[in-house]
PDB file of C-alpha atoms in Angstrom:
ATOM      1  CA  MET A  18      -5.850   1.661 -36.923  1.00 50.00           C
ATOM      2  CA  SER A  19      -2.887   3.110 -38.545  1.00 48.00           C
ATOM      3  CA  ALA A  20      -0.145   2.222 -36.103  1.00 56.00           C
ATOM      4  CA  SER A  21       1.598  -1.310 -36.634  1.00 84.00           C
ATOM      5  CA  ARG A  22       2.156  -2.091 -32.949  1.00 96.00           C
ATOM      6  CA  THR A  23      -0.511  -2.075 -30.284  1.00 98.00           C
ATOM      7  CA  ALA A  24      -0.531  -1.763 -26.460  1.00 98.00           C
ATOM      8  CA  VAL A  25      -2.854  -2.011 -23.676  1.00 98.00           C
ATOM      9  CA  VAL A  26      -2.238   0.221 -20.642  1.00 98.00           C
ATOM     10  CA  THR A  27      -4.226  -0.098 -17.442  1.00 98.00           C
ATOM     11  CA  GLY A  28      -4.809   2.543 -14.977  1.00 96.00           C
ATOM     12  CA  ALA A  29      -4.769   5.019 -17.803  1.00 96.00           C
ATOM     13  CA  GLY A  30      -6.979   7.710 -16.643  1.00 93.00           C
ATOM     14  CA  GLY A  31      -4.315   9.515 -14.542  1.00 90.00           C
ATOM     15  CA  GLY A  32      -1.048   9.322 -13.122  1.00 92.00           C
ATOM     16  CA  ILE A  33       1.620   7.115 -14.452  1.00 95.00           C
ATOM     17  CA  GLY A  34      -0.767   5.411 -16.480  1.00 96.00           C
ATOM     18  CA  SER A  35      -1.629   8.430 -18.250  1.00 95.00           C
ATOM     19  CA  ALA A  36       1.930   9.115 -18.894  1.00 96.00           C
ATOM     20  CA  VAL A  37       2.752   5.719 -20.176  1.00 98.00           C
ATOM     21  CA  ALA A  38      -0.257   5.983 -22.616  1.00 97.00           C
ATOM     22  CA  SER A  39       1.250   9.240 -24.065  1.00 97.00           C
ATOM     23  CA  ARG A  40       4.516   8.146 -24.406  1.00 98.00           C
ATOM     24  CA  LEU A  41       3.715   4.710 -26.154  1.00 98.00           C
ATOM     25  CA  ALA A  42       1.374   6.756 -28.360  1.00 97.00           C
ATOM     26  CA  ALA A  43       4.595   9.075 -29.409  1.00 97.00           C
ATOM     27  CA  ASP A  44       6.578   5.951 -29.814  1.00 97.00           C
ATOM     28  CA  GLY A  45       4.097   5.347 -32.688  1.00 97.00           C
ATOM     29  CA  MET A  46       1.748   2.274 -30.943  1.00 97.00           C
ATOM     30  CA  HIS A  47      -1.848   2.279 -31.088  1.00 97.00           C
ATOM     31  CA  VAL A  48      -2.630   2.408 -27.258  1.00 98.00           C
ATOM     32  CA  PHE A  49      -5.779   0.855 -25.728  1.00 98.00           C
ATOM     33  CA  ALA A  50      -6.186   2.982 -22.576  1.00 98.00           C
ATOM     34  CA  PHE A  51      -8.010   0.804 -19.919  1.00 98.00           C
ATOM     35  CA  ASP A  52      -9.568   2.470 -16.715  1.00 97.00           C
ATOM     36  CA  VAL A  53     -12.685   2.695 -14.793  1.00 95.00           C
ATOM     37  CA  ARG A  54     -13.057   6.706 -15.439  1.00 92.00           C
ATOM     38  CA  PHE A  55     -11.339   9.533 -17.567  1.00 91.00           C
ATOM     39  CA  ALA A  56     -11.076  12.857 -17.297  1.00 80.00           C
ATOM     40  CA  ASP A  57     -13.370  14.797 -19.719  1.00 75.00           C
ATOM     41  CA  ASP A  58     -10.206  16.398 -21.423  1.00 77.00           C
ATOM     42  CA  ALA A  59      -7.774  13.312 -21.127  1.00 81.00           C
ATOM     43  CA  TRP A  60      -5.051  13.770 -23.752  1.00 87.00           C
ATOM     44  CA  SER A  61      -7.024  16.697 -25.193  1.00 83.00           C
ATOM     45  CA  ASP A  62      -3.664  18.510 -26.032  1.00 88.00           C
ATOM     46  CA  ASP A  63      -1.674  15.238 -26.814  1.00 90.00           C
ATOM     47  CA  PRO A  64      -0.619  15.396 -30.156  1.00 92.00           C
ATOM     48  CA  HIS A  65      -0.779  11.675 -30.623  1.00 92.00           C
ATOM     49  CA  ARG A  66      -4.056  11.630 -29.188  1.00 93.00           C
ATOM     50  CA  ASP A  67      -5.400   9.806 -32.086  1.00 94.00           C
ATOM     51  CA  ARG A  68      -3.486   6.621 -31.203  1.00 96.00           C
ATOM     52  CA  ILE A  69      -4.934   6.553 -27.751  1.00 96.00           C
ATOM     53  CA  GLU A  70      -8.162   4.692 -27.508  1.00 96.00           C
ATOM     54  CA  PRO A  71      -9.773   4.948 -24.046  1.00 96.00           C
ATOM     55  CA  VAL A  72     -11.749   1.619 -22.697  1.00 97.00           C
ATOM     56  CA  VAL A  73     -13.998   2.003 -19.947  1.00 97.00           C
ATOM     57  CA  VAL A  74     -13.545  -0.985 -17.751  1.00 97.00           C
ATOM     58  CA  ASP A  75     -13.573  -1.777 -14.202  1.00 97.00           C
ATOM     59  CA  LEU A  76     -10.096  -3.283 -13.485  1.00 97.00           C
ATOM     60  CA  GLY A  77     -10.931  -4.554 -10.249  1.00 96.00           C
ATOM     61  CA  ASP A  78     -13.687  -6.902 -11.896  1.00 97.00           C
ATOM     62  CA  HIS A  79     -12.509 -10.084 -13.546  1.00 97.00           C
ATOM     63  CA  VAL A  80     -15.498 -10.532 -15.492  1.00 98.00           C
ATOM     64  CA  ALA A  81     -15.118  -6.921 -16.888  1.00 98.00           C
ATOM     65  CA  ILE A  82     -11.612  -7.610 -17.808  1.00 98.00           C
ATOM     66  CA  LYS A  83     -12.475 -10.944 -19.686  1.00 98.00           C
ATOM     67  CA  ALA A  84     -15.097  -8.972 -21.503  1.00 98.00           C
ATOM     68  CA  ALA A  85     -12.740  -6.217 -22.399  1.00 98.00           C
ATOM     69  CA  PHE A  86     -10.207  -8.461 -23.913  1.00 98.00           C
ATOM     70  CA  ALA A  87     -13.021 -10.544 -25.564  1.00 98.00           C
ATOM     71  CA  SER A  88     -13.883  -7.283 -27.270  1.00 97.00           C
ATOM     72  CA  LEU A  89     -10.171  -6.196 -27.895  1.00 98.00           C
ATOM     73  CA  ALA A  90      -9.751  -9.698 -29.648  1.00 97.00           C
ATOM     74  CA  GLU A  91     -12.245  -8.628 -32.358  1.00 96.00           C
ATOM     75  CA  SER A  92     -10.232  -5.822 -33.609  1.00 95.00           C
ATOM     76  CA  VAL A  93      -6.629  -7.014 -33.212  1.00 97.00           C
ATOM     77  CA  GLU A  94      -4.845 -10.024 -33.961  1.00 96.00           C
ATOM     78  CA  SER A  95      -2.059  -9.646 -31.442  1.00 97.00           C
ATOM     79  CA  LEU A  96      -0.683  -7.447 -28.961  1.00 98.00           C
ATOM     80  CA  ASP A  97       2.604  -6.135 -28.385  1.00 98.00           C
ATOM     81  CA  ALA A  98       2.602  -4.815 -25.072  1.00 98.00           C
ATOM     82  CA  LEU A  99       0.772  -4.896 -21.777  1.00 98.00           C
ATOM     83  CA  VAL A 100       1.707  -2.243 -19.053  1.00 98.00           C
ATOM     84  CA  ASN A 101      -0.313  -2.619 -15.738  1.00 98.00           C
ATOM     85  CA  CYS A 102      -0.057   0.761 -14.076  1.00 97.00           C
ATOM     86  CA  VAL A 103      -3.235   0.313 -11.948  1.00 95.00           C
ATOM     87  CA  GLY A 104      -3.219   0.630  -8.329  1.00 95.00           C
ATOM     88  CA  ILE A 105      -4.654   2.142  -5.003  1.00 94.00           C
ATOM     89  CA  MET A 106      -3.164   2.774  -1.417  1.00 93.00           C
ATOM     90  CA  ARG A 107      -5.155   2.134   1.355  1.00 95.00           C
ATOM     91  CA  ARG A 108      -3.217   2.777   5.041  1.00 93.00           C
ATOM     92  CA  GLY A 109      -3.133   0.797   8.173  1.00 97.00           C
ATOM     93  CA  ASP A 110      -1.274  -1.690   9.792  1.00 98.00           C
ATOM     94  CA  ALA A 111      -2.734  -5.359  10.426  1.00 98.00           C
ATOM     95  CA  LEU A 112      -4.604  -3.875  13.600  1.00 98.00           C
ATOM     96  CA  THR A 113      -6.043  -0.705  12.102  1.00 98.00           C
ATOM     97  CA  ILE A 114      -6.852  -1.321   8.521  1.00 98.00           C
ATOM     98  CA  SER A 115     -10.572  -2.269   7.565  1.00 98.00           C
ATOM     99  CA  ASP A 116     -11.591  -5.489   6.174  1.00 98.00           C
ATOM    100  CA  GLU A 117     -12.690  -3.654   3.021  1.00 98.00           C
ATOM    101  CA  ASP A 118      -9.805  -1.438   2.409  1.00 98.00           C
ATOM    102  CA  TRP A 119      -7.612  -4.859   2.572  1.00 98.00           C
ATOM    103  CA  LEU A 120      -9.862  -6.567   0.159  1.00 98.00           C
ATOM    104  CA  ASP A 121     -10.164  -3.639  -2.315  1.00 98.00           C
ATOM    105  CA  THR A 122      -6.306  -3.297  -2.267  1.00 98.00           C
ATOM    106  CA  ILE A 123      -5.614  -6.892  -2.941  1.00 98.00           C
ATOM    107  CA  ARG A 124      -8.590  -7.160  -5.516  1.00 98.00           C
ATOM    108  CA  ILE A 125      -7.357  -4.250  -7.426  1.00 97.00           C
ATOM    109  CA  ASN A 126      -3.320  -4.141  -7.119  1.00 98.00           C
ATOM    110  CA  THR A 127      -2.902  -7.940  -7.398  1.00 98.00           C
ATOM    111  CA  THR A 128      -6.078  -9.775  -8.562  1.00 98.00           C
ATOM    112  CA  GLY A 129      -6.683  -7.581 -11.260  1.00 98.00           C
ATOM    113  CA  VAL A 130      -3.344  -7.402 -12.612  1.00 98.00           C
ATOM    114  CA  PHE A 131      -3.235 -11.226 -12.644  1.00 98.00           C
ATOM    115  CA  PHE A 132      -6.520 -11.398 -14.498  1.00 98.00           C
ATOM    116  CA  THR A 133      -5.423  -8.517 -16.780  1.00 98.00           C
ATOM    117  CA  CYS A 134      -2.120 -10.434 -17.640  1.00 98.00           C
ATOM    118  CA  ARG A 135      -4.030 -13.850 -18.265  1.00 98.00           C
ATOM    119  CA  GLU A 136      -6.479 -12.479 -20.577  1.00 98.00           C
ATOM    120  CA  ALA A 137      -3.808 -10.673 -22.507  1.00 98.00           C
ATOM    121  CA  LEU A 138      -1.521 -13.939 -22.978  1.00 98.00           C
ATOM    122  CA  PRO A 139      -3.064 -15.281 -26.025  1.00 98.00           C
ATOM    123  CA  LEU A 140      -2.860 -12.010 -27.938  1.00 98.00           C
ATOM    124  CA  LEU A 141       0.958 -11.401 -26.598  1.00 98.00           C
ATOM    125  CA  ALA A 142       2.000 -14.844 -27.822  1.00 98.00           C
ATOM    126  CA  LYS A 143       0.474 -14.040 -31.269  1.00 97.00           C
ATOM    127  CA  ALA A 144       2.851 -11.227 -31.471  1.00 97.00           C
ATOM    128  CA  GLY A 145       5.833 -13.581 -31.784  1.00 94.00           C
ATOM    129  CA  THR A 146       7.681 -11.253 -29.402  1.00 96.00           C
ATOM    130  CA  SER A 147       6.000  -8.926 -26.608  1.00 98.00           C
ATOM    131  CA  SER A 148       6.429  -7.622 -23.294  1.00 98.00           C
ATOM    132  CA  ILE A 149       4.487  -6.932 -20.215  1.00 98.00           C
ATOM    133  CA  ALA A 150       5.579  -4.515 -17.633  1.00 98.00           C
ATOM    134  CA  ASN A 151       3.747  -4.434 -14.345  1.00 98.00           C
ATOM    135  CA  ILE A 152       3.966  -1.470 -11.938  1.00 98.00           C
ATOM    136  CA  ALA A 153       4.915  -2.902  -8.505  1.00 98.00           C
ATOM    137  CA  SER A 154       6.321  -0.523  -6.093  1.00 96.00           C
ATOM    138  CA  ASN A 155       9.785  -0.220  -3.948  1.00 96.00           C
ATOM    139  CA  TRP A 156       7.605  -0.966  -1.077  1.00 96.00           C
ATOM    140  CA  GLY A 157       6.806  -4.183  -2.392  1.00 97.00           C
ATOM    141  CA  LEU A 158      10.532  -4.925  -2.036  1.00 96.00           C
ATOM    142  CA  ILE A 159      11.179  -2.901   1.362  1.00 95.00           C
ATOM    143  CA  PRO A 160       7.950  -2.396   3.125  1.00 96.00           C
ATOM    144  CA  ALA A 161       6.843   0.607   4.598  1.00 94.00           C
ATOM    145  CA  PRO A 162       5.285   1.189   8.078  1.00 96.00           C
ATOM    146  CA  GLY A 163       1.343   1.305   8.184  1.00 97.00           C
ATOM    147  CA  HIS A 164       0.789   0.173   4.661  1.00 96.00           C
ATOM    148  CA  ILE A 165       0.396  -3.692   4.894  1.00 98.00           C
ATOM    149  CA  ALA A 166      -2.363  -3.901   2.259  1.00 98.00           C
ATOM    150  CA  TYR A 167      -0.152  -1.772  -0.359  1.00 97.00           C
ATOM    151  CA  ASN A 168       3.066  -3.502   0.724  1.00 98.00           C
ATOM    152  CA  ALA A 169       1.639  -7.081   0.148  1.00 98.00           C
ATOM    153  CA  SER A 170      -0.036  -6.490  -2.892  1.00 98.00           C
ATOM    154  CA  LYS A 171       2.923  -4.719  -4.499  1.00 98.00           C
ATOM    155  CA  ALA A 172       5.271  -7.616  -3.274  1.00 98.00           C
ATOM    156  CA  ALA A 173       2.857 -10.152  -4.822  1.00 98.00           C
ATOM    157  CA  VAL A 174       2.941  -8.271  -8.333  1.00 98.00           C
ATOM    158  CA  VAL A 175       6.867  -8.681  -8.164  1.00 98.00           C
ATOM    159  CA  SER A 176       6.368 -12.273  -7.588  1.00 98.00           C
ATOM    160  CA  LEU A 177       3.403 -12.721 -10.170  1.00 98.00           C
ATOM    161  CA  SER A 178       5.725 -11.098 -13.051  1.00 98.00           C
ATOM    162  CA  LYS A 179       8.718 -13.507 -12.204  1.00 98.00           C
ATOM    163  CA  SER A 180       6.342 -16.528 -12.447  1.00 98.00           C
ATOM    164  CA  LEU A 181       4.688 -15.100 -15.714  1.00 98.00           C
ATOM    165  CA  ALA A 182       8.432 -14.881 -17.177  1.00 98.00           C
ATOM    166  CA  LEU A 183       9.264 -18.062 -16.342  1.00 98.00           C
ATOM    167  CA  ASP A 184       6.014 -19.762 -17.704  1.00 98.00           C
ATOM    168  CA  PHE A 185       5.620 -17.741 -20.806  1.00 98.00           C
ATOM    169  CA  GLY A 186       9.377 -16.689 -22.117  1.00 98.00           C
ATOM    170  CA  ARG A 187       9.283 -19.566 -24.430  1.00 97.00           C
ATOM    171  CA  LEU A 188       6.044 -18.066 -26.357  1.00 97.00           C
ATOM    172  CA  GLY A 189       7.997 -14.776 -26.729  1.00 97.00           C
ATOM    173  CA  VAL A 190       6.455 -12.914 -23.837  1.00 98.00           C
ATOM    174  CA  ARG A 191       8.716 -11.041 -21.604  1.00 98.00           C
ATOM    175  CA  VAL A 192       7.831  -9.718 -18.173  1.00 98.00           C
ATOM    176  CA  THR A 193       9.340  -7.321 -15.825  1.00 98.00           C
ATOM    177  CA  ALA A 194       8.166  -5.814 -12.626  1.00 98.00           C
ATOM    178  CA  VAL A 195       8.770  -1.858 -12.460  1.00 98.00           C
ATOM    179  CA  CYS A 196       9.289  -0.823  -8.711  1.00 97.00           C
ATOM    180  CA  PRO A 197       9.240   3.174  -8.466  1.00 97.00           C
ATOM    181  CA  GLY A 198       9.890   5.026  -5.498  1.00 95.00           C
ATOM    182  CA  GLU A 199       8.384   8.494  -4.902  1.00 93.00           C
ATOM    183  CA  ILE A 200       6.770   9.615  -8.013  1.00 93.00           C
ATOM    184  CA  LEU A 201       4.477  13.052  -7.815  1.00 92.00           C
ATOM    185  CA  THR A 202       1.341  11.112  -8.825  1.00 88.00           C
ATOM    186  CA  PRO A 203      -2.239  12.337  -7.659  1.00 84.00           C
ATOM    187  CA  MET A 204      -1.856   9.197  -4.949  1.00 82.00           C
ATOM    188  CA  VAL A 205       1.516  10.841  -3.947  1.00 86.00           C
ATOM    189  CA  GLU A 206      -0.075  14.247  -3.921  1.00 89.00           C
ATOM    190  CA  LYS A 207      -2.806  13.156  -1.501  1.00 86.00           C
ATOM    191  CA  ARG A 208      -0.242  11.452   0.932  1.00 85.00           C
ATOM    192  CA  LEU A 209       1.671  14.887   1.311  1.00 90.00           C
ATOM    193  CA  ARG A 210      -1.732  16.729   1.925  1.00 92.00           C
ATOM    194  CA  ASP A 211      -2.796  13.975   4.384  1.00 89.00           C
ATOM    195  CA  ASN A 212       0.669  14.139   6.414  1.00 87.00           C
ATOM    196  CA  ASN A 213       1.085  18.174   5.770  1.00 91.00           C
ATOM    197  CA  LEU A 214       4.269  17.706   4.112  1.00 90.00           C
ATOM    198  CA  THR A 215       5.840  19.418   1.162  1.00 92.00           C
ATOM    199  CA  GLU A 216       7.236  18.106  -1.843  1.00 91.00           C
ATOM    200  CA  ALA A 217      10.719  19.481  -0.597  1.00 93.00           C
ATOM    201  CA  GLU A 218      10.291  17.250   2.381  1.00 92.00           C
ATOM    202  CA  LEU A 219       9.644  14.319   0.519  1.00 89.00           C
ATOM    203  CA  ALA A 220      12.657  14.847  -1.840  1.00 91.00           C
ATOM    204  CA  ALA A 221      15.024  15.434   1.260  1.00 93.00           C
ATOM    205  CA  PRO A 222      16.205  11.638   1.639  1.00 93.00           C
ATOM    206  CA  ILE A 223      16.377  10.896  -2.130  1.00 95.00           C
ATOM    207  CA  PRO A 224      20.039  10.867  -3.279  1.00 95.00           C
ATOM    208  CA  ILE A 225      19.273  12.271  -6.573  1.00 94.00           C
ATOM    209  CA  GLY A 226      17.599  15.435  -4.907  1.00 94.00           C
ATOM    210  CA  ARG A 227      14.154  15.435  -6.426  1.00 95.00           C
ATOM    211  CA  VAL A 228      10.718  13.518  -6.719  1.00 94.00           C
ATOM    212  CA  GLY A 229      10.046  11.549  -9.741  1.00 95.00           C
ATOM    213  CA  ARG A 230       7.471  12.454 -12.299  1.00 96.00           C
ATOM    214  CA  PRO A 231       5.352  10.061 -14.352  1.00 96.00           C
ATOM    215  CA  LYS A 232       7.448  11.004 -17.617  1.00 96.00           C
ATOM    216  CA  ASP A 233      10.289   9.293 -15.818  1.00 97.00           C
ATOM    217  CA  VAL A 234       8.302   6.083 -15.422  1.00 98.00           C
ATOM    218  CA  ALA A 235       6.801   6.467 -18.856  1.00 98.00           C
ATOM    219  CA  ALA A 236      10.454   6.774 -20.367  1.00 98.00           C
ATOM    220  CA  LEU A 237      11.299   3.313 -18.931  1.00 98.00           C
ATOM    221  CA  MET A 238       8.293   1.891 -19.886  1.00 98.00           C
ATOM    222  CA  SER A 239       8.856   2.967 -23.545  1.00 98.00           C
ATOM    223  CA  TYR A 240      12.746   0.983 -23.050  1.00 98.00           C
ATOM    224  CA  LEU A 241      11.029  -2.331 -21.669  1.00 98.00           C
ATOM    225  CA  VAL A 242       8.084  -2.588 -24.222  1.00 97.00           C
ATOM    226  CA  GLY A 243      10.373  -1.650 -27.215  1.00 95.00           C
ATOM    227  CA  PRO A 244      12.450  -3.460 -29.694  1.00 93.00           C
ATOM    228  CA  GLU A 245      15.856  -2.524 -27.684  1.00 95.00           C
ATOM    229  CA  SER A 246      15.066  -4.799 -24.625  1.00 96.00           C
ATOM    230  CA  THR A 247      14.437  -8.218 -26.053  1.00 95.00           C
ATOM    231  CA  TYR A 248      16.639  -9.828 -23.320  1.00 97.00           C
ATOM    232  CA  VAL A 249      15.112  -8.162 -20.414  1.00 97.00           C
ATOM    233  CA  THR A 250      12.529 -10.458 -18.705  1.00 98.00           C
ATOM    234  CA  GLY A 251      12.096 -11.961 -15.220  1.00 98.00           C
ATOM    235  CA  GLY A 252      13.500  -9.401 -13.173  1.00 96.00           C
ATOM    236  CA  THR A 253      12.681  -6.151 -11.194  1.00 97.00           C
ATOM    237  CA  VAL A 254      13.520  -2.662 -12.197  1.00 97.00           C
ATOM    238  CA  GLU A 255      13.668   0.042  -9.595  1.00 97.00           C
ATOM    239  CA  ILE A 256      13.227   3.646 -10.488  1.00 97.00           C
ATOM    240  CA  THR A 257      13.507   5.598  -7.007  1.00 96.00           C
ATOM    241  CA  GLY A 258      16.227   8.264  -7.849  1.00 96.00           C
ATOM    242  CA  GLY A 259      18.722   6.165  -5.484  1.00 95.00           C
ATOM    243  CA  LEU A 260      16.192   6.043  -2.666  1.00 89.00           C
ATOM    244  CA  PHE A 261      16.047   2.349  -1.161  1.00 77.00           C
ATOM    245  CA  SER A 262      14.415   2.412   1.997  1.00 55.00           C
TER     246      SER A 262
END
């Protein structure tokens, strides 16, 4: 392993996670990209692909997460960053969402993030100074109608991140919840198709005048896990183009 700094990025098989893995690799980090599946050509055109190491793991299975970090601990002495980008969206209000969709959303978006943080903490603490950045959502701060499971799961990620920052700051571990607004990921593209909306219609209420891109979030993550953010912890950072509701 040639890179001196290491990171784990979850949900790295696509969308924001894939962009974050690419950006951190470009920053010179060796990135362990965790996801349950990857495209055959993942990062094939990335000039820094030699610094990205895909690791197949079910991020909704705490036993699989524990095993992945046990294996990781055999190859690295410490970890400099953890970026949790994993997430799913299931629609419905309290009366219409299925039991399965509720449980799956909480299992992956909240419980999986918790177990990933817990298993990473011993390695992060060994780095002396390190960072966790957890993708929550603007909907975790201001709920959207008809998305009760997603809203609740992402609000929990905000609180989880604040709790971790309080409990582990003295070990040199910084923790931030990142709350994106509308970012053009495969999840959002599906929402557009399902609702017969165009990207221009989605962008209409956004003050900055456009829908965000995964690379926008990746640039923010680069800062949050980098050497210039060592006094940033315990808060939420919104990246919404000015859209607050």
